[in-house]
Coordinates of C-alpha atoms and ligand atoms in Angstrom, one line a residue:
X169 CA 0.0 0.0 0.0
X170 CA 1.6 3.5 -0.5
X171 CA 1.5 6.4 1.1
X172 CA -1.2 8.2 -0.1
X173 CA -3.7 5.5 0.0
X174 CA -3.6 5.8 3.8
X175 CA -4.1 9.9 3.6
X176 CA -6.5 8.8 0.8
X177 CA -8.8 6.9 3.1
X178 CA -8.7 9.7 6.1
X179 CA -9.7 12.3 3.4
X180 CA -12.7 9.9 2.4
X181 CA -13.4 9.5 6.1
X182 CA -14.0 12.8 5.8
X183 CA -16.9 12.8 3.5
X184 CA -18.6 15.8 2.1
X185 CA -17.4 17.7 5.0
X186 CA -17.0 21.9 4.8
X187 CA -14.5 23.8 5.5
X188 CA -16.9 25.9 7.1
X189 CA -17.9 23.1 9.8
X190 CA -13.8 23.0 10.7
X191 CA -13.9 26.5 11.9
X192 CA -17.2 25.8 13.8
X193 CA -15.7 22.9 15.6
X194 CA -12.4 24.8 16.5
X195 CA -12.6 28.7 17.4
X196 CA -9.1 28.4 17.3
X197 CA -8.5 27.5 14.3
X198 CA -7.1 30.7 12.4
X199 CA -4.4 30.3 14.8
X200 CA -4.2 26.6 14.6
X201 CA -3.7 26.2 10.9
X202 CA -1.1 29.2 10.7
X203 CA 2.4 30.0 11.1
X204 CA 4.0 33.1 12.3
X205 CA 7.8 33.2 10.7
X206 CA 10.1 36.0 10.1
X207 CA 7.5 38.7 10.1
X208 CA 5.0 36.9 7.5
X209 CA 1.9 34.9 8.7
X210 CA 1.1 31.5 6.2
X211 CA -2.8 30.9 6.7
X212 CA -3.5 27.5 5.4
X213 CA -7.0 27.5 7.9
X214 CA -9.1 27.8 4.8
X215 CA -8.2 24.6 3.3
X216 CA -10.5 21.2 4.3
X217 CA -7.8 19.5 6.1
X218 CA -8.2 19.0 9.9
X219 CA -5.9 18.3 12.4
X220 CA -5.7 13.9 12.0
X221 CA -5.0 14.6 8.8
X222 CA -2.0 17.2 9.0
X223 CA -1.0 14.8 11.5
X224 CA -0.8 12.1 9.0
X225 CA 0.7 14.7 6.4
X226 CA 3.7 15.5 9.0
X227 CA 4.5 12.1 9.2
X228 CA 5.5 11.6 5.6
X229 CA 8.2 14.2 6.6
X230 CA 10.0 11.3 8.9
X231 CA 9.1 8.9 6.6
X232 CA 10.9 10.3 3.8
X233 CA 14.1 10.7 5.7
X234 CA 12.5 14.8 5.3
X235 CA 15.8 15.7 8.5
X236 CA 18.6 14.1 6.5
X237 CA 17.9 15.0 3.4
X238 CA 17.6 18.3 4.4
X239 CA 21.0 18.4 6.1
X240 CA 22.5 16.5 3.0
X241 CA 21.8 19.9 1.4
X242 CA 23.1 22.3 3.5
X243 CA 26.2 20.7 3.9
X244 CA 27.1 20.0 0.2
X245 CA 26.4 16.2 -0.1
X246 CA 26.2 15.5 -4.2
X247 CA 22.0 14.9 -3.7
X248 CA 22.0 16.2 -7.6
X249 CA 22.4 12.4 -7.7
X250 CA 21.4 11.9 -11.8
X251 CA 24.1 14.7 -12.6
X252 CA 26.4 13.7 -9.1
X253 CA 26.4 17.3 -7.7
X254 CA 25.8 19.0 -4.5
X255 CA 23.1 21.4 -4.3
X256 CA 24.0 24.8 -2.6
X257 CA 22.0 27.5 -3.6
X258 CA 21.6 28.2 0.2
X259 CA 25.7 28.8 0.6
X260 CA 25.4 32.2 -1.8
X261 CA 23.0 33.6 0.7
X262 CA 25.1 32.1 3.8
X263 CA 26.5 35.7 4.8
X264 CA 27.4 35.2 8.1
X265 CA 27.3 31.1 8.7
X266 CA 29.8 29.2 9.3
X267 CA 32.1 26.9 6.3
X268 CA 30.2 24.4 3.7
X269 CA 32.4 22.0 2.3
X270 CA 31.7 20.3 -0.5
X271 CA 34.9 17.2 -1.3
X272 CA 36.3 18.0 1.4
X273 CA 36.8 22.1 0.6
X274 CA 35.0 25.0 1.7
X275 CA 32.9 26.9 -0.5
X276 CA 32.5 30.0 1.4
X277 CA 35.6 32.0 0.5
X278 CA 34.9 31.8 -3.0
X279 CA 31.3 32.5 -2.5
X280 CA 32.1 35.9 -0.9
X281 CA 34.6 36.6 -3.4
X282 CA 32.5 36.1 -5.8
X283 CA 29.6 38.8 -3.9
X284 CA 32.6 41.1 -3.2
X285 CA 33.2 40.9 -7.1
X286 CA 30.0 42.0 -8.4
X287 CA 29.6 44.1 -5.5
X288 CA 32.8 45.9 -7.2
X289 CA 31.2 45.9 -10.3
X290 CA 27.7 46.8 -9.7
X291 CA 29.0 50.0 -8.1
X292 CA 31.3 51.0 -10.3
X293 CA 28.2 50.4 -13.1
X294 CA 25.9 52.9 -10.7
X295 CA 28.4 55.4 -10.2
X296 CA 29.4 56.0 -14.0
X297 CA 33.2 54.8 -13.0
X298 CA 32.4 51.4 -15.2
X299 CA 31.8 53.5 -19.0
X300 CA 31.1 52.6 -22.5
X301 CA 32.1 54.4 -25.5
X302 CA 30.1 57.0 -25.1
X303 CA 29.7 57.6 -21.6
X304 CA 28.1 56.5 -18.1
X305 CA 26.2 53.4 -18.7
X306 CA 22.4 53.9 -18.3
X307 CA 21.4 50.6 -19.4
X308 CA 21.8 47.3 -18.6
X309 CA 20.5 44.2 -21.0
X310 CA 20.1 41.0 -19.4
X311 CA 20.3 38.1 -22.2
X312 CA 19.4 34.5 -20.5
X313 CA 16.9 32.1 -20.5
X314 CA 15.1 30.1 -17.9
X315 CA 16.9 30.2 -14.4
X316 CA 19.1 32.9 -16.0
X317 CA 16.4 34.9 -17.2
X318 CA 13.4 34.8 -14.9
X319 CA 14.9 34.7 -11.0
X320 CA 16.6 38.5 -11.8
X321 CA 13.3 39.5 -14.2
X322 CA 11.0 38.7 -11.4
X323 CA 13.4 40.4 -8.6
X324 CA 14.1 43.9 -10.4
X325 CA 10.2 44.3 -11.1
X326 CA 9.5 43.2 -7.8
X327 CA 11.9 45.6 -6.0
X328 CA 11.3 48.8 -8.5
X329 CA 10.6 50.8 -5.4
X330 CA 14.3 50.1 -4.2
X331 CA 15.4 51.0 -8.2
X332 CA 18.3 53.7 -8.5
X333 CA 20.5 52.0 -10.8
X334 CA 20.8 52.2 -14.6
X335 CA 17.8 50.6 -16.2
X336 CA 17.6 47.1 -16.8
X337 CA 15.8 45.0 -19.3
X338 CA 15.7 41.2 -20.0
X339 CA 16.0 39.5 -23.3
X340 CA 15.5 35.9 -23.3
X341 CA 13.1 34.8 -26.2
X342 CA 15.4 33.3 -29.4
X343 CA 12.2 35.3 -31.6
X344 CA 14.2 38.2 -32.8
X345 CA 11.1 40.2 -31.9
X346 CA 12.1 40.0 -27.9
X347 CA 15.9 41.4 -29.1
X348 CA 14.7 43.8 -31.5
X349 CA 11.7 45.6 -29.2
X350 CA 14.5 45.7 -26.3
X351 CA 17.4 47.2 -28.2
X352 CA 15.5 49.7 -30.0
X353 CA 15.9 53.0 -28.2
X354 CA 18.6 52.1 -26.3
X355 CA 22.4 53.8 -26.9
X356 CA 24.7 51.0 -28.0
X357 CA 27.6 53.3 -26.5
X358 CA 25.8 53.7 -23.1
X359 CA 24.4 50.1 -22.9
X360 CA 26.2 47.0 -20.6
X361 CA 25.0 44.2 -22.1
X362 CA 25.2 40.8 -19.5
X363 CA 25.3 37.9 -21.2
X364 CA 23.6 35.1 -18.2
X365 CA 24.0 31.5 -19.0
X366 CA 25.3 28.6 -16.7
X367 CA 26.5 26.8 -19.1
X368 CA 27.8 29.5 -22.3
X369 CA 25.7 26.6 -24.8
X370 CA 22.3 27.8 -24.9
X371 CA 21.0 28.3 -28.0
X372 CA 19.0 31.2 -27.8
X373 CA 21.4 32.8 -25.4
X374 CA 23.9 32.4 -27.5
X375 CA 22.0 34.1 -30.8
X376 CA 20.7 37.1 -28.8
X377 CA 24.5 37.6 -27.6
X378 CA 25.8 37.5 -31.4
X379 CA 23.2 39.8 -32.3
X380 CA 24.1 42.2 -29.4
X381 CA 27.3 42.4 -30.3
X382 CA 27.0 42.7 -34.1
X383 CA 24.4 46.2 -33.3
X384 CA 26.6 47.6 -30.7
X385 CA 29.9 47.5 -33.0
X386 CA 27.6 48.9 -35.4
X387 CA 26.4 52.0 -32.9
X388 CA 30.1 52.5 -32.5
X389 CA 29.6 50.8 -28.8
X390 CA 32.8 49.0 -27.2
X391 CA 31.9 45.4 -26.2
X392 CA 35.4 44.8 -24.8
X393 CA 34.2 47.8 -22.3
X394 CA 30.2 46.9 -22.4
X395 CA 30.3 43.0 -22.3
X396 CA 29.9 41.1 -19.1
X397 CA 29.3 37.4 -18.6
X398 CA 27.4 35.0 -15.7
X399 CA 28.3 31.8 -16.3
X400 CA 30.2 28.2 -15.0
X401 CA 32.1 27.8 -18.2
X402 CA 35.3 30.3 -18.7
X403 CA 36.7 28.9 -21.4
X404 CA 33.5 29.7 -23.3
X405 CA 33.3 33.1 -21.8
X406 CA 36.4 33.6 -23.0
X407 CA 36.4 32.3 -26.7
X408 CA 33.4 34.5 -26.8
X409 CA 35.8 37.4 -26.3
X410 CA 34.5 38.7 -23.1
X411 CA 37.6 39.7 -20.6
X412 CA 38.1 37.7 -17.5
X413 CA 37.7 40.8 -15.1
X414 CA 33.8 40.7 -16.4
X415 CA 33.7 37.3 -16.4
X416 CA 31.6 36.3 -12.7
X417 CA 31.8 32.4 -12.0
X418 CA 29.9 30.3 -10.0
X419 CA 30.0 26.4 -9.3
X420 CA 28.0 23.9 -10.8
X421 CA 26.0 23.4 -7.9
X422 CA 24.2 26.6 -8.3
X423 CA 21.0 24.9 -10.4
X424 CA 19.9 27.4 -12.5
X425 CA 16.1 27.8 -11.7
X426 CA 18.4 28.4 -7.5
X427 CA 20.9 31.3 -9.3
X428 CA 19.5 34.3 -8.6
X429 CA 21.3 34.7 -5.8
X430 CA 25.2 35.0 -7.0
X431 CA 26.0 36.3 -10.1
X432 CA 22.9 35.5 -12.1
X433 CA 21.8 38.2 -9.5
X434 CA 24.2 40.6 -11.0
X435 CA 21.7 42.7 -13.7
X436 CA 19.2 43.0 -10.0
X437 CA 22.3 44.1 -7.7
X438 CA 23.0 47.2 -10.0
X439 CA 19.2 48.1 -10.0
X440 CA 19.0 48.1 -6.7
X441 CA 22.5 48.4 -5.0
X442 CA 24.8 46.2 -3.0
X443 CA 23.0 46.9 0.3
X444 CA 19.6 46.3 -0.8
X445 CA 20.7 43.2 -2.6
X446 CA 22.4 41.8 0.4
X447 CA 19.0 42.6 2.4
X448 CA 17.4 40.6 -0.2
X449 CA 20.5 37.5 1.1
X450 CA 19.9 38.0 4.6
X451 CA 16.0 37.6 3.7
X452 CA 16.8 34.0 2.1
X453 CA 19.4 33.3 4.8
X454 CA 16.6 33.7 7.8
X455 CA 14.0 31.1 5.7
X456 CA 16.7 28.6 5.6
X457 CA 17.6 28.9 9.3
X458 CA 13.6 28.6 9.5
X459 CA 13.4 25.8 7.3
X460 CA 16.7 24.4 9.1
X461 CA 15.5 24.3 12.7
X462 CA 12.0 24.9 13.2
X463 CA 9.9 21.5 14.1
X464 CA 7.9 20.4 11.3
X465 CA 4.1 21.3 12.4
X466 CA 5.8 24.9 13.0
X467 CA 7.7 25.1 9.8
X468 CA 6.6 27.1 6.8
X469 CA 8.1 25.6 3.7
X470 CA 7.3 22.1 5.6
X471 CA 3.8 22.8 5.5
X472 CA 3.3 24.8 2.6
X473 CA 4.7 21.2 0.7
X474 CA 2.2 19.2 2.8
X475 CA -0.9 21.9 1.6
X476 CA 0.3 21.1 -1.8
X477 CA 0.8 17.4 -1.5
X478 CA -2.7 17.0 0.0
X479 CA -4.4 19.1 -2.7
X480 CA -2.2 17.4 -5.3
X481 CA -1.5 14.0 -4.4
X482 CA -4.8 13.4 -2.2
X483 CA -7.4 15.2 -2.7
X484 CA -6.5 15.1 -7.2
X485 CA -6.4 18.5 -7.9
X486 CA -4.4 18.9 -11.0
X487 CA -3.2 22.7 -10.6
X488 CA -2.7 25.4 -8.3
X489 CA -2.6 28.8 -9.0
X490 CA -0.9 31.6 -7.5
X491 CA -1.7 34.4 -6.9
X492 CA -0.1 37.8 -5.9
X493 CA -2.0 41.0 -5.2
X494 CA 1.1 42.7 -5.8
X495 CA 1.3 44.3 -8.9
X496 CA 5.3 44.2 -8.8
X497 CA 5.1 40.1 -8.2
X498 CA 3.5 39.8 -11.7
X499 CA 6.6 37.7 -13.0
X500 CA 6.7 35.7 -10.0
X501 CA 4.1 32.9 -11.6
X502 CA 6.6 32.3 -14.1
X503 CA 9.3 31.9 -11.9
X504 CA 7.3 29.6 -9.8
X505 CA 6.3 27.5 -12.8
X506 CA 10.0 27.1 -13.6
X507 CA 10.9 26.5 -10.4
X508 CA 8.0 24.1 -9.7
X509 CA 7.2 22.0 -12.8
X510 CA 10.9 21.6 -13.8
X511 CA 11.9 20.4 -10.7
X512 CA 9.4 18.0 -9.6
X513 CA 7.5 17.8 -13.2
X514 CA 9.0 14.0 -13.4
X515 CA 7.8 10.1 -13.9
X516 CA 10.4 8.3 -12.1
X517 CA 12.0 8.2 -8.7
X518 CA 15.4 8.8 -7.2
X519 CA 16.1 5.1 -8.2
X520 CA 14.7 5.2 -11.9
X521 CA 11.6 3.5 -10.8
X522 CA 7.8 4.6 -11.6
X523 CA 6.5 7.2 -8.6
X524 CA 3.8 5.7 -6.7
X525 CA 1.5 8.7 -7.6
X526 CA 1.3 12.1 -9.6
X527 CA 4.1 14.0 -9.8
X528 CA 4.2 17.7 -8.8
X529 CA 1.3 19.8 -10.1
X530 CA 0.6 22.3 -13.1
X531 CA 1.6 25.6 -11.8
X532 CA 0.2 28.8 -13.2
X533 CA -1.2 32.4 -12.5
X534 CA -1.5 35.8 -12.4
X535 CA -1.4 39.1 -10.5
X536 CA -4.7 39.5 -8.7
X537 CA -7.1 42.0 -9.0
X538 CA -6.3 41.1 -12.7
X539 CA -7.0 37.3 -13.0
X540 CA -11.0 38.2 -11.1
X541 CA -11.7 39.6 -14.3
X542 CA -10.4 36.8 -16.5
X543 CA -9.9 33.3 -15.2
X544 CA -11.6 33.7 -11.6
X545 CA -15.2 32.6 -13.2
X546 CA -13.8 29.1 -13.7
X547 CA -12.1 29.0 -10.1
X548 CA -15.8 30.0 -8.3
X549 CA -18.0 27.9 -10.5
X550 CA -15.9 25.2 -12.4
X551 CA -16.1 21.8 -12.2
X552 CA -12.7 21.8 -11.8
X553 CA -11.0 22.8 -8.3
X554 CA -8.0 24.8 -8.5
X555 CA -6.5 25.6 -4.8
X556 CA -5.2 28.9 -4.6
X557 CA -2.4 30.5 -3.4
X558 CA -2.5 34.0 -2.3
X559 CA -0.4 37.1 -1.6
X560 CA -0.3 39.7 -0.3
X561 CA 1.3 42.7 1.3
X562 CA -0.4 44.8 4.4
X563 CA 0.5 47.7 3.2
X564 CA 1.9 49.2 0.0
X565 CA 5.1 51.6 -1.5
X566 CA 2.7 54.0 -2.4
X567 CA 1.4 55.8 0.8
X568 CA -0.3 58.0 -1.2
X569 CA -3.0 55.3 -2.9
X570 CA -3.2 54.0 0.4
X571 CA -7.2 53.7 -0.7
X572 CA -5.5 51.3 -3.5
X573 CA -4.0 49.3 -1.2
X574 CA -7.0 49.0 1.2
X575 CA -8.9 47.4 -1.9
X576 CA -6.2 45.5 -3.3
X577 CA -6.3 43.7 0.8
X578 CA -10.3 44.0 0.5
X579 CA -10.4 42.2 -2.4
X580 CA -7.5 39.7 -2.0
X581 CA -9.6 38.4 1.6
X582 CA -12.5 38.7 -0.4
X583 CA -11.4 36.0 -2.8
X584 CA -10.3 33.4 -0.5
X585 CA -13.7 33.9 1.6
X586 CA -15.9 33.4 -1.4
X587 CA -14.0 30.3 -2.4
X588 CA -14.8 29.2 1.1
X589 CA -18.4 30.2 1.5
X590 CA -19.8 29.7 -1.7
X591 CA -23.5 31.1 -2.8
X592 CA -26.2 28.5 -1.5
X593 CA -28.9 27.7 -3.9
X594 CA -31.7 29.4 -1.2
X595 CA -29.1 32.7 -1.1
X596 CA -29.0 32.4 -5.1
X597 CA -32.7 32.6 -5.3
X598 CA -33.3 35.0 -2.8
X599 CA -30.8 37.2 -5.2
X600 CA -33.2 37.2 -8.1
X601 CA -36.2 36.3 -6.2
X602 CA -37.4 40.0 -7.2
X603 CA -36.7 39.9 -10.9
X604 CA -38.2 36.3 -11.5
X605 CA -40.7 33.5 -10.5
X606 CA -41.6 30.0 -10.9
X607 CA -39.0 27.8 -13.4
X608 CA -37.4 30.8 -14.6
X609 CA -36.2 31.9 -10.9
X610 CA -34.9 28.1 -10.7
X611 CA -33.4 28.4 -13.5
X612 CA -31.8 32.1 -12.9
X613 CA -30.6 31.2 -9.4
X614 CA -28.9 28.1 -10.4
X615 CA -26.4 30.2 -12.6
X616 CA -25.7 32.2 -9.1
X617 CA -24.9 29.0 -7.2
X618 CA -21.5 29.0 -5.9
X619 CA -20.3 25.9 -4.6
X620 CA -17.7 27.3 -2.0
X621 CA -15.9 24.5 0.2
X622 CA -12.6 25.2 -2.8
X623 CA -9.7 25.7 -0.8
X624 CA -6.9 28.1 -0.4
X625 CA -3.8 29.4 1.5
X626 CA -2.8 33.0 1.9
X627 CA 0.8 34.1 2.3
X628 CA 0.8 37.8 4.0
X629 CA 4.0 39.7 4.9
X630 CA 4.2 43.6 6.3
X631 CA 5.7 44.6 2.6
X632 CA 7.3 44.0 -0.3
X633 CA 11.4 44.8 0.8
X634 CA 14.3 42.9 -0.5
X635 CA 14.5 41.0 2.7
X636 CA 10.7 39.9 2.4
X637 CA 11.0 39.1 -1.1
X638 CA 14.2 36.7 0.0
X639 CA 11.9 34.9 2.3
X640 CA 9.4 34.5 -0.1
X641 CA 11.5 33.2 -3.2
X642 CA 13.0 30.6 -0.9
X643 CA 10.2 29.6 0.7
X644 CA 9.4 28.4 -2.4
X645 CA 12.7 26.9 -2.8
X646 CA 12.3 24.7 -0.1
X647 CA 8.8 23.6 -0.3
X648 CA 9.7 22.2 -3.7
X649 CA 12.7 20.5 -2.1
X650 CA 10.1 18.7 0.5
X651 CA 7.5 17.9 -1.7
X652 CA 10.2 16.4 -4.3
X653 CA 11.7 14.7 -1.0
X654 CA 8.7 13.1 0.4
X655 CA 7.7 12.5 -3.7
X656 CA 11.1 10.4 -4.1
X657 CA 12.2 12.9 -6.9
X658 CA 15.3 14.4 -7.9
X659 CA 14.5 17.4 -7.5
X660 CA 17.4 19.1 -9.4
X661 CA 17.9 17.5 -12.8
X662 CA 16.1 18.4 -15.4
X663 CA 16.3 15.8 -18.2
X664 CA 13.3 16.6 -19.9
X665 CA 13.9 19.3 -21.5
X666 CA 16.8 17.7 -23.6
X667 CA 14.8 15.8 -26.1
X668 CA 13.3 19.0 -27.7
X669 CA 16.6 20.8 -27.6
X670 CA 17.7 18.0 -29.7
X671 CA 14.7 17.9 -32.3
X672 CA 15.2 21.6 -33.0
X673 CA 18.9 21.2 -34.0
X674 CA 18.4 18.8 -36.3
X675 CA 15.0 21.0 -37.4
X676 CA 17.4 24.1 -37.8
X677 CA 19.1 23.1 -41.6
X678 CA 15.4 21.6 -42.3
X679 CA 13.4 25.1 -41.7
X680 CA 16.3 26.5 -43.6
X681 CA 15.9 24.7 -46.7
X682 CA 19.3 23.3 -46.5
X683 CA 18.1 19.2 -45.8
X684 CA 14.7 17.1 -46.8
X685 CA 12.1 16.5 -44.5
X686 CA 12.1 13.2 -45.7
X687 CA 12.5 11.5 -42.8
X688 CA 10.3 13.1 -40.2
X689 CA 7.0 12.4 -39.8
X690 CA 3.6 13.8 -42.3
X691 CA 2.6 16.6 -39.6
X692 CA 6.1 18.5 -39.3
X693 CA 7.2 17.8 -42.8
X694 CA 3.9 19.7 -43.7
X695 CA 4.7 22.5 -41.4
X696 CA 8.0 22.6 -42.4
X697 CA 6.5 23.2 -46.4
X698 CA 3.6 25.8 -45.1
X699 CA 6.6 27.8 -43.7
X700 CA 8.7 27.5 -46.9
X701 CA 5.5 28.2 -49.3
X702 CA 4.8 31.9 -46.9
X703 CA 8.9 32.3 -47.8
X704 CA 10.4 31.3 -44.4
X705 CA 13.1 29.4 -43.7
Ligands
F6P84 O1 16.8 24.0 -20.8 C1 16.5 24.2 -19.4 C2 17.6 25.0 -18.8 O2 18.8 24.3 -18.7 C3 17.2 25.6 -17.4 O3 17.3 24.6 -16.4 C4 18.1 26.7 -17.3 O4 17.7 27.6 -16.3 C5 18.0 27.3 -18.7 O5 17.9 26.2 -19.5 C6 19.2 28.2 -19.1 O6 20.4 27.5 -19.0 P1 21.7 28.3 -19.1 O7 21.8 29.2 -17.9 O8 22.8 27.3 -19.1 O9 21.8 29.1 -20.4

């Protein structure tokens, strides 16, 4: 029998029971089904899980081995076991801890001289000391993909309150559209251009840097002066022509969906400036001392997993969605889906064998008020029930929309109460009771129905500051490392995204004419033909 078949049968023991009927039968339990942690509360009260059953959720965290495998991390054991690598994301934002050794060496020295590096560099880009051809550098281009793309995207939108640096824009997309709209406008003699990728081969990265270089020699810009690199390979750094002081390293056990907090950082730490940037460390630092050492029924990435596992892997819901009602978290659904699906989105165990259930969930959202006008419909009334994951800030960067901000709150708590509540059919009818009668009312007031009992968690911290944003990011990092724990995953490969990489290479001389598509099969070799008969290729 597995594991879930046991949490399985308590959540059928359970019947058709509300969520409603847990808060009648414990006053207590807002406080009950909460944690308090580094400033920010985690209200998973409003979800129908009731005290047995968290009990039987926490206990998955001991059965996994949840303690060891934990420590295996911090300390640098190679738990990467498909690619035999530590995982260490946590020593970049390990400011003031003590040594991690990883074979027997510590990785802390070169960690903070890698920080005191781009600390160098960031502030001679801010000051104007760091110039291109034609002056202080007011731009900064960002050209990665993926981890090296959305981790510093998300943070410098999220901080643009704490923004006093040069601009920054990202380019990640291989269209030439995403290059093209960023470039245009900007001074190729004023512009540092940061070219972000772990491993120097990514395709896309790799054309958007070409094509960065070829239009800033044409604009009479210096790329000897106005190139910088993030990356683990050197030598490719360097036969790409970009000099070694601009070069910033990092190990290969920074994954990169976990970079954002080294040198992949790099494009957010001249937005926002060293101090603010080490805030936004120190934030990260406390969650893992939480995560480290707090029990498990008191921990918040602990049981922000075991919500999601019992939505997912319990109770069958297929997706969550999160959602922020923070404007300046807009790109943080992205992030999560990166950081979510590509690092638990797998078939097989740690051992190569089938998992004994689904593996981690579809992951997807949007800013909120936004999404109530779009997708919400669906969320209230569907057949389908979505858990949600909220956000939000108690108060805002603008003290002068304060009446914003009260709404934004109004209508974030507003959202997760309906989702609770629901519209009963004799409410629904007493709605429209005035307008109709007889079948028509019926048939009125079933359209108002709300089925309420869908359930969701809210996430709620004092504001967005580099420090909370820290928390929050690896929150997240952590409650994918113990739902991929207790799931048996490895939760830091990512093999599936090879095969496509593949196709398109060989796809490459096809689109451009240059070989048959004899060979592949009737769909792309006629997709192939409708792009060469519109004159593509
Ligand atoms: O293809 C997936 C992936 O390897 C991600 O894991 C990574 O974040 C992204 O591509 C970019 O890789 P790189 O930083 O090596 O360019």
């Amino acid at each position: 029998m597995t594991k879930w078949e046991d949490l399985k049968r308590l959540q059928a023991a359970a019947g058709a029971r509300h969520i409603l009927d847990l808060f009648a039968a414990d006053p207590a339990r807002a406080k009950g089904f909460a944690v308090d942690a580094l400033g920010m509360r985690f209200d998973y009260s409003k979800t129908n899980m009731d005290s047995a059953q968290r009990a039987a959720l926490i206990a998955l965290c001991d059965g996994a081995g949840l303690a060891d495998r934990r420590e295996a991390m911090f300390t640098g054991a190679p738990i990467n076991e498909t690619e035999g690598r530590a995982v260490l994301h946590t020593a970049l934002r390990n400011l003031d801890g003590g040594p991690v050794p990883v074979d027997g060496q510590d990785v802390m020295p070169g960690v903070l001289d890698g920080l005191a590096r781009m600390r160098a560099f960031a502030g001679a880009v801010r000051s104007g000391k760091a110039r291109g051809a034609g002056g202080a550098l007011t731009d900064v281009v960002n050209i990665g993909i993926g981890g090296s793309d959305l981790g510093p995207a998300m943070a410098v939108m999220a901080l643009a309150p704490y923004h006093d640096g040069p601009r920054c824009h990202f380019v990640s997309n291989v269209d030439g559209a995403d290059i093209a709209d960023t470039l245009r406008g900007l001074d190729p003699t004023r512009t540092l251009v940061i070219v972000a990728s772990k491993t120097f081969t990514t395709i896309e990265t790799m054309t958007n840097a070409r094509t960065a270089k070829a239009w800033m020699e044409e604009g009479g810009g210096d790329p000897a002066r106005q190139f910088a690199a993030l990356s683990t390979a050197q030598d490719k750094t360097a036969a790409f022509g970009i000099d070694a002081d601009k070069v910033f390293g990092f190990a290969d056990w920074v994954g990169g969906r976990y970079s954002v907090w080294g040198p992949i950082g790099l494009s957010l730490m001249i937005a926002i400036g060293a101090k603010a940037f080490d805030a936004f460390l120190r934030g990260a630092q406390a969650m893992d001392n939480h995560f480290r050492t707090a029990d498990w029924g008191e921990n918040m990435p602990v049981l922000l997993a075991l919500t999601g596992l019992w939505h997912h892997q319990v109770c069958g819901y297929a997706t969550r969605a999160v959602l922020p009602y923070d404007q300046r978290l807009k790109r943080l659904p992205a992030y999560l889906q990166q950081l979510e699906m590509e690092s638990n989105g797998k078939s097989v165990a740690m051992d190569g064998t089938p998992l004994d259930g689904p593996s981690g969930p579809v992951v997807w959202g949007e800013p909120g008020t936004n999404g109530q006008h779009a997708f919400y419909q669906l969320i209230h009334q569907g057949t389908a029930v979505v858990p949600c994951e909220f956000m939000v800030a108690a108060v805002g960067h603008e003290p002068e929309l304060a009446h914003h901000h009260r709404l934004l709150v109004a209508n974030c708590l507003a959202q997760s109460e309906a989702l609770m509540r629901g519209r009963a059919p004799e409410d629904a009818r007493a709605k429209v009771a005035g307008a109709f009668e007889g079948a028509e009312l019926e048939r009125q007031a079933a359209h108002r129905v709300f089925p309420g009992n869908r359930p969701s968690v809210t996430l709620i911290y004092p504001q967005l500051t580099p420090e909370i944003l820290g928390q929050i990011i690896a929150l997240y990092e952590h409650r994918v490392f113990v739902e991929g724990v207790i799931l048996g995953i490895n939760s830091f490969d990512q093999w599936g995204v090879e095969l496509g990489k593949e196709l398109a290479t060989s796809l490459g001389p096809i689109v451009e004419g240059a070989e048959s598509a004899a060979g592949k099969d009737g769909s792309t070799a006629a997709l192939v033909e409708f792009v060469h008969r519109h004159g593509g290729g």
